[in-house]
Coordinates of C-alpha atoms and ligand atoms in Angstrom, one line a residue:
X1 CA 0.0 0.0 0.0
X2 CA 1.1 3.6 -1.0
X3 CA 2.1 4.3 2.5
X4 CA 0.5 8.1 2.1
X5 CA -2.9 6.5 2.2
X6 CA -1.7 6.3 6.0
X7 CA -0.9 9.5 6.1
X8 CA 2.3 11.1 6.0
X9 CA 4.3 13.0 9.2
X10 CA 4.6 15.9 7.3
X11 CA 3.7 18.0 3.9
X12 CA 6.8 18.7 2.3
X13 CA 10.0 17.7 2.9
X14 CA 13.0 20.0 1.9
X15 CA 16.2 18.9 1.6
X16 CA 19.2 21.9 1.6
X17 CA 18.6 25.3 3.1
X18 CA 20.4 27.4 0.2
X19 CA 18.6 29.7 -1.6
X20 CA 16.5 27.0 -3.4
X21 CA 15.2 25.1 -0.4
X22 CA 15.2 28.1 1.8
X23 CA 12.6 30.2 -0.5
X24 CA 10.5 26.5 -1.4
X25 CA 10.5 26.4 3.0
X26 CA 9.3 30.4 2.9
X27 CA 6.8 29.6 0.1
X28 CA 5.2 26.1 1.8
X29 CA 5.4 27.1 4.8
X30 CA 3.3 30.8 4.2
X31 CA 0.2 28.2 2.5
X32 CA 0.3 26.7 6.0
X33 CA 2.1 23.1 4.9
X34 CA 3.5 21.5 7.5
X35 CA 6.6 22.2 6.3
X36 CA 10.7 20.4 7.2
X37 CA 13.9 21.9 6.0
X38 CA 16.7 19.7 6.6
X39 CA 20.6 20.9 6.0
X40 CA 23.6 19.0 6.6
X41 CA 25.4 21.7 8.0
X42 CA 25.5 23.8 11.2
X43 CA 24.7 27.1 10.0
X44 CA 24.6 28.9 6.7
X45 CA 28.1 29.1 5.3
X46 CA 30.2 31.3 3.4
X47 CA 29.7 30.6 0.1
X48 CA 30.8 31.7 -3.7
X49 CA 27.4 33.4 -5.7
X50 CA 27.4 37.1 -5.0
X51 CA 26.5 38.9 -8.0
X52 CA 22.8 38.9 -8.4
X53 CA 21.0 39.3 -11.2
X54 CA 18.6 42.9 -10.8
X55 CA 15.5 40.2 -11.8
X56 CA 16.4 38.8 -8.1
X57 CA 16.1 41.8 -6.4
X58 CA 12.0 41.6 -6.5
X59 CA 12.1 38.1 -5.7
X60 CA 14.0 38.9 -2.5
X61 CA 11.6 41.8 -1.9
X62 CA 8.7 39.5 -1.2
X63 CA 10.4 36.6 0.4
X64 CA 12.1 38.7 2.5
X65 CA 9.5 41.3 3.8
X66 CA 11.9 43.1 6.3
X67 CA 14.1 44.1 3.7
X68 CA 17.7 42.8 3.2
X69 CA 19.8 45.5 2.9
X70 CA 22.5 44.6 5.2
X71 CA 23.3 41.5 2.7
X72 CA 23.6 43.9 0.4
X73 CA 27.5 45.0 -0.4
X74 CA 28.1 47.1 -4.1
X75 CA 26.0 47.9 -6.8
X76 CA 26.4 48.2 -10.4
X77 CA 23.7 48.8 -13.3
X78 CA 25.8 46.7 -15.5
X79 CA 29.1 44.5 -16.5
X80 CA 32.1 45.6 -18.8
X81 CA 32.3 43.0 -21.2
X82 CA 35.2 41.7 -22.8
X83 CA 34.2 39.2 -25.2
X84 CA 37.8 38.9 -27.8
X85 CA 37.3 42.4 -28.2
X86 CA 37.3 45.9 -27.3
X87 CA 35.7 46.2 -23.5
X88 CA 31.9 47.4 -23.7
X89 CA 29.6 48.3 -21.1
X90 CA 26.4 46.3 -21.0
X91 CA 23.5 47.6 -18.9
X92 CA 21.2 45.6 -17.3
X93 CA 18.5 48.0 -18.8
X94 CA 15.9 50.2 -17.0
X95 CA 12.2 51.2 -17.1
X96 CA 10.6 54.4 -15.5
X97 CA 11.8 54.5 -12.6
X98 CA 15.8 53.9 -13.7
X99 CA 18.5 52.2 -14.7
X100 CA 17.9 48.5 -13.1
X101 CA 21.3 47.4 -10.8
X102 CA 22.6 44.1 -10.1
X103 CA 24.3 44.1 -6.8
X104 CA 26.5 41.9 -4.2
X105 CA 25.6 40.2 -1.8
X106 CA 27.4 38.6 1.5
X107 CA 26.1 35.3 0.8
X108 CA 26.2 33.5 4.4
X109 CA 24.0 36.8 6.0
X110 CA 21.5 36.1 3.0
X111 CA 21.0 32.5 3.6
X112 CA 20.9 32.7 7.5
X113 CA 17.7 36.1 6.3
X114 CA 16.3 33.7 4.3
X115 CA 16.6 30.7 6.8
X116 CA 15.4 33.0 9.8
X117 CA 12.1 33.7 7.4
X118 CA 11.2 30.1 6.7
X119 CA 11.5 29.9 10.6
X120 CA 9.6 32.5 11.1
X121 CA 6.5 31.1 8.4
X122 CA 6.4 28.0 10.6
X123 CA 8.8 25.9 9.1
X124 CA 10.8 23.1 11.0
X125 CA 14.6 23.9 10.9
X126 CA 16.5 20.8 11.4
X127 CA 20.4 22.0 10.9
X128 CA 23.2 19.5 11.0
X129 CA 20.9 17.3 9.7
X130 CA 21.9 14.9 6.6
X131 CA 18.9 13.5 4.5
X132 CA 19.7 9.7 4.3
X133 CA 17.6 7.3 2.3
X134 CA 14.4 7.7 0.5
X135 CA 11.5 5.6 0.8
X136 CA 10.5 5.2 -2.3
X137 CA 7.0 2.7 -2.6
X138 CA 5.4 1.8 -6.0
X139 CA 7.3 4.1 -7.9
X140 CA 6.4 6.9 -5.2
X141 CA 9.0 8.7 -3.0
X142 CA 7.1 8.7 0.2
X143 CA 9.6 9.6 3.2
X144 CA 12.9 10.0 3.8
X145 CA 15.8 8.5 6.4
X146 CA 17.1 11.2 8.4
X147 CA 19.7 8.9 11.1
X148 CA 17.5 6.9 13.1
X149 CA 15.6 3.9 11.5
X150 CA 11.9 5.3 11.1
X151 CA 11.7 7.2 8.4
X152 CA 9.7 10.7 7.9
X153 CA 7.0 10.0 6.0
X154 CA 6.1 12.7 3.7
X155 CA 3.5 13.4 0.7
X156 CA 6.2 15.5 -1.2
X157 CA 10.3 15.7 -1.2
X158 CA 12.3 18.9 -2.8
X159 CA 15.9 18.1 -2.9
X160 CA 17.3 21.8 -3.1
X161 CA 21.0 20.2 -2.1
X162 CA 23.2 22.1 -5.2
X163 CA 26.0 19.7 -6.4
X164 CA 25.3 17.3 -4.2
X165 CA 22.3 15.5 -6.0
X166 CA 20.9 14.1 -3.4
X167 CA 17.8 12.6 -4.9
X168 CA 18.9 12.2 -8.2
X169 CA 21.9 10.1 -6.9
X170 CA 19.5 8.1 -4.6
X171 CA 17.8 7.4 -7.2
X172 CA 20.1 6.1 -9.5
X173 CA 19.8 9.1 -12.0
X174 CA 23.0 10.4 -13.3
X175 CA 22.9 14.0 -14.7
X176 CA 25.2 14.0 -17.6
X177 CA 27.5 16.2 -18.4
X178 CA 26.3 19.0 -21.1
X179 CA 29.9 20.8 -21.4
X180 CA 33.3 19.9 -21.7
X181 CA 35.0 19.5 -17.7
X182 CA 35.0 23.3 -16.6
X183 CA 37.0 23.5 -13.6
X184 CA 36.8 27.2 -12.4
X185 CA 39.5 28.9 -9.9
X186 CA 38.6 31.8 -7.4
X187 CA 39.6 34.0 -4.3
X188 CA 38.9 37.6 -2.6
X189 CA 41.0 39.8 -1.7
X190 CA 41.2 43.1 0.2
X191 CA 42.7 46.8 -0.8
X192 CA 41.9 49.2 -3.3
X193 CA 41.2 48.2 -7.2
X194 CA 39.5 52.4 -8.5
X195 CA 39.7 50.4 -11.8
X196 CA 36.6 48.0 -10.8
X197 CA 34.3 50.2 -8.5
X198 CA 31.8 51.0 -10.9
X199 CA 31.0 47.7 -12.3
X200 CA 32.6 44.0 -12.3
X201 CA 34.2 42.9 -15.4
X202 CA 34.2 39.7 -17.7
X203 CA 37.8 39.3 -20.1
X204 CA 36.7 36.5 -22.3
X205 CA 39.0 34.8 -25.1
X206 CA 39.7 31.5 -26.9
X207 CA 41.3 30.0 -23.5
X208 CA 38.7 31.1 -21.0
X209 CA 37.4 33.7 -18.8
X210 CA 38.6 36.1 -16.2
X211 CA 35.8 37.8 -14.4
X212 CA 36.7 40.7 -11.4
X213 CA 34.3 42.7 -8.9
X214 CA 34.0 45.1 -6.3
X215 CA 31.8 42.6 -3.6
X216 CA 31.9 45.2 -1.1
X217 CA 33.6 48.5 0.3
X218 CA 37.7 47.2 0.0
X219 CA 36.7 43.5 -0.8
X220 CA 37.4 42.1 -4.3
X221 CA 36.7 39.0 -6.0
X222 CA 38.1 37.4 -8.7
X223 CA 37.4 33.9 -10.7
X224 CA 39.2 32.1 -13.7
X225 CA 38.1 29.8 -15.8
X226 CA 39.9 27.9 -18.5
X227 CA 38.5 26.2 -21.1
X228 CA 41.7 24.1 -22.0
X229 CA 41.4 21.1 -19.4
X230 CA 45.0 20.8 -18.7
X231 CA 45.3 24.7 -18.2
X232 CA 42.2 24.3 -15.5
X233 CA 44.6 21.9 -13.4
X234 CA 47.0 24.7 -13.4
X235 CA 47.3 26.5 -10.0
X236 CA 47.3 29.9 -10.3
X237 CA 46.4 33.4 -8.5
X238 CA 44.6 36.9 -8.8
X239 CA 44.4 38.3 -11.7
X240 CA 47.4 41.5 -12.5
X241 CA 45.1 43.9 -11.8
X242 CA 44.7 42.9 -8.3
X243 CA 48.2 42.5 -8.0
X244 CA 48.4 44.9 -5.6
X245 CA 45.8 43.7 -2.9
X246 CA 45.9 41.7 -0.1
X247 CA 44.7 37.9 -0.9
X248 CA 42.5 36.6 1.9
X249 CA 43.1 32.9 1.4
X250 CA 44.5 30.7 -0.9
X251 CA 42.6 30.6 -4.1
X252 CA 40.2 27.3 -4.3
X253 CA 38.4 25.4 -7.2
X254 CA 34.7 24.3 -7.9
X255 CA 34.1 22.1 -10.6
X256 CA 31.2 23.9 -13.1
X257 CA 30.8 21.4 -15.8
X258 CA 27.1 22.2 -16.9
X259 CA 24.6 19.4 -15.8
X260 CA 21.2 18.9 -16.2
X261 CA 19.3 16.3 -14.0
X262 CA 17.3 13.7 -16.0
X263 CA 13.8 14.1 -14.7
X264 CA 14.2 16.7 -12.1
X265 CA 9.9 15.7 -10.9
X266 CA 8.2 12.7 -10.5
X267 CA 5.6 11.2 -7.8
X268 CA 6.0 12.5 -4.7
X269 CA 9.1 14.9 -5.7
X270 CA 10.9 18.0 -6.9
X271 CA 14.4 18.9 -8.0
X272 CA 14.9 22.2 -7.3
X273 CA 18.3 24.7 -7.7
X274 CA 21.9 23.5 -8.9
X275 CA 20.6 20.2 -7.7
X276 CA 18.6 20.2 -11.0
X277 CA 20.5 22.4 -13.2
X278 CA 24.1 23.3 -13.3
X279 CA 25.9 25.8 -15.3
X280 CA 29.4 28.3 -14.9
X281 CA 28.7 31.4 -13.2
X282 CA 29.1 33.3 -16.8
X283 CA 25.7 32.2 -17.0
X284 CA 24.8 34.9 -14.4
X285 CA 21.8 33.1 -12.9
X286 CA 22.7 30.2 -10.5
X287 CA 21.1 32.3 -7.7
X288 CA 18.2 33.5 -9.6
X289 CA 17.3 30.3 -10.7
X290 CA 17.6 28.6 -7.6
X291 CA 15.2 31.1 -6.3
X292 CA 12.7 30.9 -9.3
X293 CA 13.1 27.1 -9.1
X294 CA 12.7 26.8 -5.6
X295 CA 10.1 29.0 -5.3
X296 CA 8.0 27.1 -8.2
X297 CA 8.3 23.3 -7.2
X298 CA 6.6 25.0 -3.5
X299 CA 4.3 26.3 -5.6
X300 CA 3.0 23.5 -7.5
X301 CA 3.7 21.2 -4.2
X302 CA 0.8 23.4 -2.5
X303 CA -1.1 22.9 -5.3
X304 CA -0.9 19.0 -5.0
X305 CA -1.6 19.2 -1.3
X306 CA -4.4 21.1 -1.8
X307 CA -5.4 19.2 -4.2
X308 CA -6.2 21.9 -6.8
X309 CA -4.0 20.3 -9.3
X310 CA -2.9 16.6 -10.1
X311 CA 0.3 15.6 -9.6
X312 CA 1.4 14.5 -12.7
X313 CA 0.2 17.8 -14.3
X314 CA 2.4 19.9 -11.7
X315 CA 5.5 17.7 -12.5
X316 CA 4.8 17.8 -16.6
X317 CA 4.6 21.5 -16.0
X318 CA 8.0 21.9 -13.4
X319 CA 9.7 19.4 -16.2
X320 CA 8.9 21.2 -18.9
X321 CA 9.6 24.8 -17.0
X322 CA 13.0 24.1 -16.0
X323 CA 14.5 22.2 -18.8
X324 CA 13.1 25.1 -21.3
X325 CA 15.0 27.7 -19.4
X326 CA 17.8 25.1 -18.7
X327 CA 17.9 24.3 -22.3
X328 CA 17.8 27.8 -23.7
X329 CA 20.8 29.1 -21.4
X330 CA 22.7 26.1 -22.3
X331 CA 22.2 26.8 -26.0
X332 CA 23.0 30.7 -25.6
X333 CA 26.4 30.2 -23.5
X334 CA 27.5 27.9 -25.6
X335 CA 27.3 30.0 -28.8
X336 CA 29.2 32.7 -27.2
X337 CA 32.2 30.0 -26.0
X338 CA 31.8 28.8 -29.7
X339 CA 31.9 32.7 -31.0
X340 CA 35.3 32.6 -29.0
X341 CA 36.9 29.3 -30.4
X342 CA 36.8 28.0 -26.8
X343 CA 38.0 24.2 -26.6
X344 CA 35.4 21.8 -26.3
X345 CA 31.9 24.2 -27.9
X346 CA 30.7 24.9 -31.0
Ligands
FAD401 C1 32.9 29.9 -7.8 C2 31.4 30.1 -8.0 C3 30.9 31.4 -8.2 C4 29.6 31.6 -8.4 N1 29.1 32.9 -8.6 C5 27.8 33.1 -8.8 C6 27.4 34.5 -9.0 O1 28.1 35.4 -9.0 N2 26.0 34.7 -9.1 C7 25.1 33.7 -9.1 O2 23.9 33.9 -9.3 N3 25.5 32.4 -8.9 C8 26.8 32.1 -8.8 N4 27.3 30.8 -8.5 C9 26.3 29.8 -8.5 C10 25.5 29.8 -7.2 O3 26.4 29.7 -6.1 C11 24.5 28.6 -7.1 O4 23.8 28.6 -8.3 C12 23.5 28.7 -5.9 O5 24.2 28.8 -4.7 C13 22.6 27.5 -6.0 O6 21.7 27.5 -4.8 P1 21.1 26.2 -4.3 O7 20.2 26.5 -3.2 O8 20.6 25.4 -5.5 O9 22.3 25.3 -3.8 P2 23.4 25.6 -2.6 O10 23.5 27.1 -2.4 O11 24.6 24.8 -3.0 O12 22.7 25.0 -1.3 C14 22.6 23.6 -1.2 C15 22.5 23.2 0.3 O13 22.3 21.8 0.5 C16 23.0 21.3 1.6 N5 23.1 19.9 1.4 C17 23.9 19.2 0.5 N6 23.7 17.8 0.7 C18 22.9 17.7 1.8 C19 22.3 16.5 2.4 N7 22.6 15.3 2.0 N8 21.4 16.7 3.4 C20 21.1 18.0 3.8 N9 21.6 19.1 3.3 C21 22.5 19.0 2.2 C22 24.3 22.1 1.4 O14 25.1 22.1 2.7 C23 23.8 23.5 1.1 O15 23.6 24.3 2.2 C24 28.6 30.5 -8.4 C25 29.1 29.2 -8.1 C26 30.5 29.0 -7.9 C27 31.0 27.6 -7.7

C-alpha cells in the first residue's frame, strides 16, 4: 500500500537550506504546509554566488518582507564586457523609474535572512541534519531516512541540495554532463582596485574567462576559468590587476561542468536549484534560478496538497519549465564559447 494513504508525518520535505530550499520552505510554509527543512550543515556558510541578477532583487523583496539591505554590499547597473574584443559596457537596462542594478551580496547573512524567514512562516529547521535514504513505494517517493531507522514519511520531497544531487543520486539518476569539464578557480581579496568600482568585469578569449568585482567597500573577487582542461589543473592566483591587494586565502576550485538532471519531478518529488541544473557562473543566474526554481516546485507542491492540481500535471509542467530555461541558457552560452573558439563548444 502507498504508505501516504496512512498518512504522512509531514507535507513537504526540503532537503538543503540554500537559496532554493530556503525560499520552497518560505513559500510552503506561508500556505500553511506543514513544512521540514533539513541541511547537513550547522549554519549557513560562506559561500561563492554574490553577484545577483537585478531580476532577483524583486524576488527577495517578497520573500524577504523586512528588507535585506545589510546582505547587500556594491552595486552596479551593468558588466564591462570583454568578449575577444574591445571592453563594452552592457546595462542591465531600465524602465521608468531607472536604470535596473545588479548588486553583491554577502552570501552566508542572506542565507541565514532567508533561513530565519522560513523559521519565522512555521517551518521546522532541522540543521546538522543529513537527509539519508528515501522511501520510495510503488514508484512513489514517500519519506525520507534522516539517522535513526523510522523514516519521515512525507507526501512531497524537494531536494534543493546544489552539487550534491541528493535525490537524483538516490535514485540512481545520473545528470550527464552538457559541457566539456569546466573546472573554475577563485579568491577575494582586500585593498583598493579604482579600476573595478563602478561595475565588475568579464575578459573573455579563446582560453577562457577572467571575471573581477567590487563585492563590497575594500573586498574584491576574482574567478578564472579555463577552457583548456589541462590549463584548468593549473594553480594559479589573482588576476594582475589585483596585483596589488591583499589575498585573503588561498585561491580554491569548484568544478562547473554544466549538468542537467534527467527528470528533475516525479511522484511524490521535486528537483529544485543546482541540484537540477548546473551551469558556470558566466551564466549569471545560478542564484536566480535557484530562487525561481525553488520557489515554483513550492508552488505546484501546495497545489498537490491542496489538491487543486494533479500531480502529474504539476510535474509535466516543473519538467517542462525548468529544462526550457535550462535548455535555452545552455544553447545561448555555448554559442558565445563557440563565437570565442573555446576548446570543447561549438
Ligand atoms: C565559484 C562560483 C561562483 C559563483 N558565482 C555566482 C554568482 O556570482 N552569481 C550567481 O547567481 N551564482 C553564482 N554561482 C552559483 C551559485 O552559487 C549557485 O547557483 C547557488 O548557490 C545555488 O543555490 P542552491 O540553493 O541550489 O544550492 P546551494 O547554495 O549549493 O545549497 C545547497 C545546500 O544543500 C546542503 N546539502 C547538501 N547535501 C545535503 C544533504 N545530504 N542533506 C542536507 N543538506 C544537504 C548544502 O550544505 C547546502 O547548504 C557561483 C558558483 C560558484 C561555484
Amino acid at each position: 500500500m502507498d504508505a501516504r494513504h496512512l498518512g504522512p508525518d509531514v507535507d513537504v520535505l526540503i532537503a538543503g537550506a540554500g537559496p532554493a530550499g530556503c525560499t520552497a520552505a518560505i513559500v510552503c510554509a506561508t500556505a500553511g504546509l506543514r513544512t521540514v527543512l533539513v541541511e547537513r550543515l550547522a549554519g549557513p556558510a560562506a559561500r561563492p554566488g554574490e553577484a545577483l541578477h537585478p531580476g532577483a532583487e524583486t524576488l527577495l523583496a517578497r520573500l524577504l518582507p523586512g528588507g535585506f539591505a545589510d546582505a547587500v554590499g556594491a552595486r552596479h547597473p551593468g558588466i564591462t564586457v570583454r568578449w575577444g574584443t574591445e571592453p563594452r559596457f552592457e546595462a542591465f537596462g531600465q524602465d521608468e523609474s531607472g536604470p535596473w542594478r545588479g548588486f553583491q551580496v554577502d552570501r552566508r547573512r542572506l542565507d541565514a535572512l532567508l533561513l530565519d524567514r522560513a523559521r519565522e512562516a512555521g517551518a521546522q529547521v532541522r540543521l546538522g541534519c543529513r537527509v539519508g535514504q528515501p522511501v520510495v513505494e510503488g514508484g512513489t517517493v514517500t519519506g525520507v531516512r534522516l539517522g535513526g531507522t523510522t523514516p519521515l514519511r512525507t507526501r512531497t520531497v524537494i531536494d534543493a541540495t546544489g552539487r550534491a544531487r541528493w535525490l537524483s543520486r538516490a535514485l540512481g539518476m545520473t545528470a550527464p554532463l552538457r559541457s566539456p569539464r569546466l573546472l573554475i578557480r577563485y579568491g577575494y581579496a582586500t585593498g583598493s582596485c579604482s579600476g573595478r568600482d563602478a561595475a565588475p568585469e568579464i575578459a573573455a578569449d579563446c582560453t577562457g574567462w577572467t571575471w573581477t568585482a567590487r563585492v563590497s567597500r575594500n573586498r574584491y573577487q576574482w574567478m578564472r576559468l579555463d577552457f583548456a582542461p589541462d590549463q584548468a589543473r593549473r594553480r594559479g592566483g589573482p588576476p594582475p590587476e589585483f596585483a596589488d591587494l591583499v589575498p585573503e586565502s588561498p585561491a580554491r576550485s569548484a568544478d562547473v561542468s554544466w549538468r542537467l538532471c534527467p527528470r528533475i519531478a516525479g511522484p511524490g518529488w521535486f528537483v529544485a536549484g543546482d541540484a537540477g541544473v548546473l551551469l558556470d557562473p558566466a551564466s549569471s543566474h545560478g542564484v536566480l534560478r535557484a530562487l525561481l526554481s525553488g520557489w515554483t516546485a513550492a508552488s505546484l507542491a501546495v497545489g498537490v496538497a491542496n489538491r487543486t492540481l494533479e500531480e502529474d500535471d504539476a510535474t509535466g509542467m516543473y519538467r517542462r519549465w525548468l529544462r526550457e530555461g535550462a535548455e535555452r541558457d545552455m544553447a545561448q552560452l555555448s554559442a558565445r564559447y563557440a563565437q570565442l573558439g573555446a576548446y570543447g563548444f561549438g
